């Protein structure tokens, strides 16, 4: 087909030899484009056929592997219940399946990792022991060393799911990966596996991380049971704003009240987003010793932070700021600020709230509507 296309190209050249050069060039480009289109279509067809074959082979492999596991391995309640001779026989049969070809080997690793992720109880130990005896860790290592960032990330997830402590040296190397998604995945693995220096990223990471990255890291910390968390106020003075914000959120998550004085000092920070997070944190920590400081910052703040200040004063709910909240509620025409002020009023204890509401007898219709929306 390619030879025919080339012959056509030669024919085009001879046919257009008597035409102006611009037409000959156009004919050549058209012929070359036609050849590229044909080659592209052939490539697409080949890869679709190959992908379909791989999918069918993977499905077949997974079916055989799961059948073997169900028939022999999952008959036992725990690893200790499996006689050594039976375990060796089962591993031998699974090894034969694994060594059929690369697809069977990768499918074996994928199936066991999937089961480890989704099953609980004694089966965890059975799957982990089988994974180790079959020496499937090499597939995870191949992913960790892949040139594709998404495969490195997948390999990191597998390290955590299988609690593969032997792969931690490679995980430590990946905290210096050029791709931020890989670095965040590496940080997450170190946190979840409770390694010794798992929080070093809070001071070592140089690149600003996305909000999604901060959510992933925050969830990794708070979801790890019995994690040995540090005093997060020690990370508030770093140059990486995103990780300072994460530290503020973790201070709130772990109710580290000793950080309040430092948070109050940081209200003068030049970054509006960081101040916003600190204002929110002070409210969640019920920092009643910071009420005057928040009130003093109100007039010089942005509308977003004014709303945050009013909302935080409501969360503190001591009553000392109630007159200030009512004053800002009545004077503002900004919907977000009015809503935050109304929310702050209703956040106060019942007697204080009722006392204020009874005093608001002559208010504008929009203020009255806002109050009704909270009652």
Tab-separated table of C-alpha atoms in Angstrom:
chain	number	residue	atom	x	y	z
A	1	UNK	CA	0.000	0.000	0.000
A	2	UNK	CA	2.862	2.346	0.898
A	3	UNK	CA	4.624	1.476	-2.402
A	4	UNK	CA	1.423	2.248	-4.279
A	5	UNK	CA	1.177	5.569	-2.437
A	6	UNK	CA	4.802	6.350	-3.342
A	7	UNK	CA	4.087	5.400	-6.948
A	8	UNK	CA	1.135	7.738	-6.851
A	9	UNK	CA	3.432	10.441	-5.537
A	10	UNK	CA	5.843	9.886	-8.430
A	11	UNK	CA	2.934	9.877	-10.843
A	12	UNK	CA	1.659	13.120	-9.355
A	13	UNK	CA	5.092	14.658	-9.810
A	14	UNK	CA	5.188	13.688	-13.486
A	15	UNK	CA	1.611	14.737	-14.093
A	16	UNK	CA	2.204	18.148	-12.533
A	17	UNK	CA	5.659	18.729	-14.036
A	18	UNK	CA	4.287	21.222	-16.536
A	19	UNK	CA	2.406	23.171	-13.875
A	20	UNK	CA	3.705	26.134	-11.817
A	21	UNK	CA	5.907	25.213	-8.860
A	22	UNK	CA	3.294	26.190	-6.269
A	23	UNK	CA	0.900	23.593	-7.734
A	24	UNK	CA	3.647	20.952	-7.763
A	25	UNK	CA	4.406	21.675	-4.114
A	26	UNK	CA	0.723	21.467	-3.235
A	27	UNK	CA	0.465	18.122	-5.020
A	28	UNK	CA	3.480	16.791	-3.133
A	29	UNK	CA	2.089	17.960	0.208
A	30	UNK	CA	-1.287	16.392	-0.568
A	31	UNK	CA	0.350	13.085	-1.502
A	32	UNK	CA	2.547	13.115	1.619
A	33	UNK	CA	-0.460	13.944	3.794
A	34	UNK	CA	-2.405	11.072	2.257
A	35	UNK	CA	0.425	8.660	3.093
A	36	UNK	CA	0.546	9.918	6.705
A	37	UNK	CA	-3.220	9.490	7.061
A	38	UNK	CA	-3.013	5.911	5.807
A	39	UNK	CA	-0.120	5.119	8.157
A	40	UNK	CA	-1.980	6.715	11.083
A	41	UNK	CA	-5.125	4.698	10.390
A	42	UNK	CA	-3.053	1.506	10.176
A	43	UNK	CA	-1.374	2.388	13.492
A	44	UNK	CA	-4.718	3.108	15.192
A	45	UNK	CA	-6.185	-0.156	13.902
A	46	UNK	CA	-3.120	-2.126	15.050
A	47	UNK	CA	-3.171	-0.627	18.552
A	48	UNK	CA	-6.919	-1.206	18.916
A	49	UNK	CA	-6.545	-4.828	17.924
A	50	UNK	CA	-3.564	-5.233	20.257
A	51	UNK	CA	-5.396	-3.491	23.129
A	52	UNK	CA	-8.473	-5.652	22.604
A	53	UNK	CA	-6.316	-8.774	22.667
A	54	UNK	CA	-4.614	-7.620	25.882
A	55	UNK	CA	-7.977	-6.891	27.527
A	56	UNK	CA	-9.287	-10.341	26.608
A	57	UNK	CA	-6.101	-11.997	27.836
A	58	UNK	CA	-6.178	-9.995	31.094
A	59	UNK	CA	-9.827	-10.943	31.669
A	60	UNK	CA	-8.988	-14.591	31.069
A	61	UNK	CA	-5.981	-14.391	33.402
A	62	UNK	CA	-7.949	-12.686	36.180
A	63	UNK	CA	-10.702	-15.302	35.912
A	64	UNK	CA	-8.252	-18.196	36.242
A	65	UNK	CA	-6.395	-16.519	39.109
A	66	UNK	CA	-9.565	-15.727	41.103
A	67	UNK	CA	-10.848	-19.275	40.523
A	68	UNK	CA	-7.591	-20.712	41.847
A	69	UNK	CA	-7.694	-18.419	44.894
A	70	UNK	CA	-11.317	-19.293	45.670
A	71	UNK	CA	-10.812	-23.042	45.227
A	72	UNK	CA	-7.688	-23.394	47.331
A	73	UNK	CA	-6.520	-20.307	49.230
A	74	UNK	CA	-9.700	-18.656	50.528
A	75	UNK	CA	-10.951	-21.888	52.073
A	76	UNK	CA	-8.875	-21.025	55.140
A	77	UNK	CA	-9.695	-18.444	57.808
A	78	UNK	CA	-6.130	-17.286	58.442
A	79	UNK	CA	-2.535	-17.875	57.387
A	80	UNK	CA	-1.846	-19.931	60.501
A	81	UNK	CA	-4.631	-22.355	59.532
A	82	UNK	CA	-2.926	-23.250	56.241
A	83	UNK	CA	-0.570	-26.252	56.544
A	84	UNK	CA	2.857	-25.442	55.133
A	85	UNK	CA	2.616	-28.262	52.593
A	86	UNK	CA	-0.753	-26.957	51.358
A	87	UNK	CA	0.573	-23.391	51.203
A	88	UNK	CA	3.562	-24.505	49.146
A	89	UNK	CA	1.280	-26.440	46.796
A	90	UNK	CA	-1.055	-23.438	46.355
A	91	UNK	CA	1.867	-21.073	45.746
A	92	UNK	CA	3.281	-23.571	43.256
A	93	UNK	CA	0.023	-23.610	41.241
A	94	UNK	CA	-0.187	-19.810	41.341
A	95	UNK	CA	3.458	-19.576	40.258
A	96	UNK	CA	2.673	-21.676	37.191
A	97	UNK	CA	-0.112	-19.243	36.326
A	98	UNK	CA	2.123	-16.248	37.001
A	99	UNK	CA	4.860	-17.562	34.722
A	100	UNK	CA	2.574	-18.216	31.746
A	101	UNK	CA	3.379	-14.789	30.352
A	102	UNK	CA	3.797	-11.153	31.373
A	103	UNK	CA	0.035	-10.522	31.285
A	104	UNK	CA	-0.647	-13.343	33.738
A	105	UNK	CA	2.119	-12.085	36.036
A	106	UNK	CA	0.833	-8.498	36.051
A	107	UNK	CA	-2.755	-9.706	36.448
A	108	UNK	CA	-1.702	-11.805	39.439
A	109	UNK	CA	-0.197	-8.739	41.119
A	110	UNK	CA	-3.197	-6.537	40.250
A	111	UNK	CA	-5.743	-9.065	41.548
A	112	UNK	CA	-3.990	-9.554	44.884
A	113	UNK	CA	-3.500	-5.793	45.374
A	114	UNK	CA	-7.182	-5.197	44.548
A	115	UNK	CA	-8.247	-7.855	47.038
A	116	UNK	CA	-5.905	-6.462	49.692
A	117	UNK	CA	-7.465	-3.025	49.203
A	118	UNK	CA	-11.074	-4.167	49.384
A	119	UNK	CA	-11.070	-7.093	51.807
A	120	UNK	CA	-10.596	-6.911	55.565
A	121	UNK	CA	-9.966	-9.240	58.440
A	122	UNK	CA	-7.833	-12.368	58.351
A	123	UNK	CA	-7.788	-12.395	54.550
A	124	UNK	CA	-5.398	-9.419	54.672
A	125	UNK	CA	-2.633	-11.603	56.042
A	126	UNK	CA	-3.380	-14.451	53.612
A	127	UNK	CA	-3.182	-12.112	50.619
A	128	UNK	CA	-0.072	-10.347	51.905
A	129	UNK	CA	1.711	-13.644	52.549
A	130	UNK	CA	0.770	-14.971	49.110
A	131	UNK	CA	1.910	-11.765	47.426
A	132	UNK	CA	5.283	-12.049	49.151
A	133	UNK	CA	5.773	-15.764	48.394
A	134	UNK	CA	4.973	-15.215	44.723
A	135	UNK	CA	7.605	-12.452	44.582
A	136	UNK	CA	5.145	-10.072	42.906
A	137	UNK	CA	6.857	-7.035	44.355
A	138	UNK	CA	8.896	-6.726	41.153
A	139	UNK	CA	5.790	-5.489	39.306
A	140	UNK	CA	5.379	-2.684	41.843
A	141	UNK	CA	9.076	-1.862	41.546
A	142	UNK	CA	8.744	-1.664	37.759
A	143	UNK	CA	5.989	0.907	38.187
A	144	UNK	CA	7.967	2.892	40.725
A	145	UNK	CA	10.823	3.089	38.214
A	146	UNK	CA	8.621	3.829	35.220
A	147	UNK	CA	9.238	6.887	33.046
A	148	UNK	CA	5.481	7.628	33.187
A	149	UNK	CA	4.426	9.666	36.219
A	150	UNK	CA	0.988	8.001	36.512
A	151	UNK	CA	2.599	4.554	36.723
A	152	UNK	CA	4.968	5.780	39.437
A	153	UNK	CA	1.937	7.101	41.319
A	154	UNK	CA	0.150	3.773	40.906
A	155	UNK	CA	3.226	1.965	42.180
A	156	UNK	CA	3.281	4.201	45.263
A	157	UNK	CA	-0.363	3.380	45.998
A	158	UNK	CA	0.514	-0.313	45.745
A	159	UNK	CA	3.359	0.096	48.247
A	160	UNK	CA	0.866	1.439	50.765
A	161	UNK	CA	-1.857	-1.100	50.032
A	162	UNK	CA	0.562	-4.008	50.462
A	163	UNK	CA	2.403	-2.316	53.377
A	164	UNK	CA	5.602	-3.006	51.479
A	165	UNK	CA	8.290	-1.701	53.800
A	166	UNK	CA	11.032	-3.113	51.567
A	167	UNK	CA	10.170	-0.527	48.889
A	168	UNK	CA	10.469	2.483	51.204
A	169	UNK	CA	14.011	3.394	49.993
A	170	UNK	CA	12.556	4.009	46.517
A	171	UNK	CA	9.625	5.929	48.014
A	172	UNK	CA	12.108	8.219	49.781
A	173	UNK	CA	13.779	8.887	46.421
A	174	UNK	CA	10.446	9.775	44.836
A	175	UNK	CA	9.892	12.658	47.266
A	176	UNK	CA	12.349	14.471	44.976
A	177	UNK	CA	10.477	13.551	41.782
A	178	UNK	CA	9.960	16.345	39.261
A	179	UNK	CA	6.205	15.666	39.102
A	180	UNK	CA	4.237	17.139	42.053
A	181	UNK	CA	1.586	14.390	41.857
A	182	UNK	CA	4.284	11.754	42.360
A	183	UNK	CA	5.830	13.700	45.239
A	184	UNK	CA	2.449	14.090	46.959
A	185	UNK	CA	1.751	10.366	46.477
A	186	UNK	CA	5.153	9.604	48.048
A	187	UNK	CA	4.425	11.925	50.999
A	188	UNK	CA	1.069	10.197	51.443
A	189	UNK	CA	2.655	6.731	51.529
A	190	UNK	CA	5.216	7.826	54.124
A	191	UNK	CA	2.448	9.351	56.279
A	192	UNK	CA	0.137	6.336	56.075
A	193	UNK	CA	2.982	3.925	56.799
A	194	UNK	CA	3.998	6.091	59.795
A	195	UNK	CA	7.621	6.409	58.779
A	196	UNK	CA	10.047	8.332	60.951
A	197	UNK	CA	10.430	11.457	58.821
A	198	UNK	CA	7.018	11.504	57.169
A	199	UNK	CA	6.334	15.183	57.985
A	200	UNK	CA	9.619	16.548	56.650
A	201	UNK	CA	7.848	17.608	53.456
A	202	UNK	CA	6.207	20.447	55.404
A	203	UNK	CA	9.576	22.188	55.523
A	204	UNK	CA	11.333	20.653	52.485
A	205	UNK	CA	8.776	20.995	49.669
A	206	UNK	CA	9.645	24.058	47.568
A	207	UNK	CA	6.838	24.129	45.004
A	208	UNK	CA	3.400	25.532	45.817
A	209	UNK	CA	0.936	22.644	45.917
A	210	UNK	CA	-2.613	22.751	44.593
A	211	UNK	CA	-5.729	22.758	46.753
A	212	UNK	CA	-6.353	19.157	45.685
A	213	UNK	CA	-2.881	18.169	46.878
A	214	UNK	CA	-3.558	19.823	50.247
A	215	UNK	CA	-6.831	17.906	50.595
A	216	UNK	CA	-5.088	14.602	49.788
A	217	UNK	CA	-2.298	15.257	52.293
A	218	UNK	CA	-4.686	16.493	54.986
A	219	UNK	CA	-6.872	13.410	54.590
A	220	UNK	CA	-3.805	11.160	54.704
A	221	UNK	CA	-2.766	12.644	58.057
A	222	UNK	CA	-6.171	12.690	59.730
A	223	UNK	CA	-7.158	9.225	58.443
A	224	UNK	CA	-4.008	7.569	59.797
A	225	UNK	CA	-4.865	6.068	63.159
A	226	UNK	CA	-2.493	6.718	66.051
A	227	UNK	CA	-0.282	8.904	63.910
A	228	UNK	CA	2.557	10.545	65.818
A	229	UNK	CA	1.759	14.080	64.687
A	230	UNK	CA	4.180	16.940	65.359
A	231	UNK	CA	3.463	20.393	66.781
A	232	UNK	CA	2.268	21.992	63.559
A	233	UNK	CA	2.894	25.543	64.749
A	234	UNK	CA	6.567	24.835	64.077
A	235	UNK	CA	5.788	24.791	60.350
A	236	UNK	CA	3.965	28.140	60.210
A	237	UNK	CA	7.041	30.187	59.367
A	238	UNK	CA	8.019	28.372	56.170
A	239	UNK	CA	8.254	30.056	52.774
A	240	UNK	CA	5.827	27.656	51.080
A	241	UNK	CA	2.409	29.274	51.511
A	242	UNK	CA	0.452	26.161	50.536
A	243	UNK	CA	2.111	24.075	53.249
A	244	UNK	CA	1.643	26.861	55.792
A	245	UNK	CA	-2.077	26.698	54.989
A	246	UNK	CA	-1.989	22.909	55.412
A	247	UNK	CA	-0.275	23.352	58.781
A	248	UNK	CA	-3.014	25.781	59.868
A	249	UNK	CA	-5.688	23.253	58.905
A	250	UNK	CA	-3.908	20.464	60.763
A	251	UNK	CA	-3.627	22.664	63.845
A	252	UNK	CA	-7.435	22.884	63.767
A	253	UNK	CA	-7.862	19.158	63.033
A	254	UNK	CA	-5.781	18.208	66.071
A	255	UNK	CA	-7.013	21.095	68.254
A	256	UNK	CA	-3.509	22.352	68.973
A	257	UNK	CA	-4.594	25.344	71.076
A	258	UNK	CA	-0.994	26.209	71.927
A	259	UNK	CA	-0.681	27.539	68.363
A	260	UNK	CA	-3.253	30.330	68.916
A	261	UNK	CA	-0.737	33.026	69.962
A	262	UNK	CA	1.320	32.368	66.840
A	263	UNK	CA	-1.788	32.429	64.654
A	264	UNK	CA	-2.768	35.811	66.097
A	265	UNK	CA	0.648	37.220	65.224
A	266	UNK	CA	0.228	35.966	61.652
A	267	UNK	CA	-2.924	38.056	61.120
A	268	UNK	CA	-0.585	40.761	59.826
A	269	UNK	CA	0.715	38.515	57.049
A	270	UNK	CA	0.606	40.228	53.661
A	271	UNK	CA	-1.052	37.270	51.928
A	272	UNK	CA	-4.851	37.568	51.895
A	273	UNK	CA	-5.496	33.844	51.418
A	274	UNK	CA	-3.290	32.884	54.329
A	275	UNK	CA	-4.971	35.460	56.584
A	276	UNK	CA	-8.317	34.017	55.551
A	277	UNK	CA	-7.281	30.523	56.652
A	278	UNK	CA	-5.953	31.859	59.964
A	279	UNK	CA	-9.187	33.767	60.653
A	280	UNK	CA	-11.205	30.606	59.960
A	281	UNK	CA	-8.883	28.578	62.196
A	282	UNK	CA	-9.241	31.000	65.107
A	283	UNK	CA	-13.006	30.619	64.925
A	284	UNK	CA	-12.841	26.814	64.863
A	285	UNK	CA	-10.428	26.850	67.797
A	286	UNK	CA	-12.854	29.152	69.697
A	287	UNK	CA	-9.976	31.560	70.382
A	288	UNK	CA	-11.833	34.011	72.647
A	289	UNK	CA	-8.527	35.714	73.487
A	290	UNK	CA	-8.330	36.755	69.843
A	291	UNK	CA	-11.686	38.515	69.520
A	292	UNK	CA	-10.314	42.034	69.979
A	293	UNK	CA	-7.559	41.295	67.464
A	294	UNK	CA	-10.101	40.119	64.887
A	295	UNK	CA	-12.296	43.168	65.469
A	296	UNK	CA	-9.273	45.431	65.098
A	297	UNK	CA	-8.425	43.850	61.749
A	298	UNK	CA	-11.956	44.115	60.358
A	299	UNK	CA	-11.863	47.514	58.657
A	300	UNK	CA	-8.564	46.882	56.848
A	301	UNK	CA	-9.562	43.475	55.509
A	302	UNK	CA	-11.097	42.402	52.172
A	303	UNK	CA	-14.816	41.650	51.994
A	304	UNK	CA	-14.086	37.923	51.983
A	305	UNK	CA	-12.047	38.199	55.162
A	306	UNK	CA	-14.608	40.510	56.767
A	307	UNK	CA	-17.167	37.755	56.281
A	308	UNK	CA	-14.727	35.232	57.733
A	309	UNK	CA	-14.094	37.449	60.782
A	310	UNK	CA	-17.820	37.777	61.528
A	311	UNK	CA	-18.356	34.043	61.075
A	312	UNK	CA	-15.403	33.235	63.363
A	313	UNK	CA	-16.648	35.632	66.039
A	314	UNK	CA	-19.926	33.732	65.915
A	315	UNK	CA	-18.120	30.401	66.321
A	316	UNK	CA	-16.249	31.769	69.357
A	317	UNK	CA	-19.649	32.821	70.714
A	318	UNK	CA	-18.495	34.450	73.945
A	319	UNK	CA	-20.960	37.331	73.611
A	320	UNK	CA	-18.244	39.968	73.928
A	321	UNK	CA	-18.377	40.706	70.190
A	322	UNK	CA	-22.133	40.542	69.767
A	323	UNK	CA	-22.680	44.294	69.570
A	324	UNK	CA	-19.948	44.572	66.946
A	325	UNK	CA	-21.553	41.773	64.915
A	326	UNK	CA	-24.975	43.434	65.064
A	327	UNK	CA	-23.480	46.790	64.071
A	328	UNK	CA	-21.859	45.266	60.965
A	329	UNK	CA	-25.033	43.377	60.150
A	330	UNK	CA	-27.097	46.563	60.152
A	331	UNK	CA	-24.671	48.797	58.274
A	332	UNK	CA	-23.582	46.501	55.448
A	333	UNK	CA	-25.149	46.217	52.039
A	334	UNK	CA	-22.945	43.295	51.008
A	335	UNK	CA	-24.898	40.031	50.898
A	336	UNK	CA	-22.000	37.762	51.973
A	337	UNK	CA	-21.082	39.970	54.936
A	338	UNK	CA	-24.740	40.267	55.966
A	339	UNK	CA	-25.142	36.495	55.805
A	340	UNK	CA	-21.997	35.888	57.886
A	341	UNK	CA	-23.155	38.428	60.482
A	342	UNK	CA	-26.605	36.824	60.694
A	343	UNK	CA	-25.000	33.394	61.024
A	344	UNK	CA	-22.748	34.752	63.802
A	345	UNK	CA	-25.773	36.133	65.680
A	346	UNK	CA	-27.567	32.788	65.535
A	347	UNK	CA	-24.394	30.927	66.567
A	348	UNK	CA	-24.511	32.543	70.022
A	349	UNK	CA	-26.194	30.845	72.985
A	350	UNK	CA	-29.987	31.063	73.053
A	351	UNK	CA	-30.430	33.787	75.664
A	352	UNK	CA	-27.939	36.157	74.036
A	353	UNK	CA	-29.334	35.472	70.594
A	354	UNK	CA	-32.933	36.031	71.691
A	355	UNK	CA	-31.987	39.257	73.456
A	356	UNK	CA	-30.411	40.653	70.294
A	357	UNK	CA	-33.210	39.518	67.997
A	358	UNK	CA	-35.815	41.185	70.221
A	359	UNK	CA	-33.894	44.463	70.006
A	360	UNK	CA	-33.910	44.408	66.182
A	361	UNK	CA	-37.389	45.878	65.805
A	362	UNK	CA	-36.688	48.453	63.087
A	363	UNK	CA	-34.591	46.871	60.398
A	364	UNK	CA	-34.617	46.967	56.616
A	365	UNK	CA	-36.609	44.369	54.731
A	366	UNK	CA	-33.485	42.663	53.379
A	367	UNK	CA	-32.076	42.337	56.903
A	368	UNK	CA	-35.365	40.931	58.141
A	369	UNK	CA	-35.439	38.397	55.298
A	370	UNK	CA	-31.906	37.306	56.135
A	371	UNK	CA	-32.774	36.777	59.794
A	372	UNK	CA	-35.858	34.770	58.833
A	373	UNK	CA	-33.708	32.474	56.694
A	374	UNK	CA	-31.785	31.421	59.825
A	375	UNK	CA	-34.754	31.067	62.158
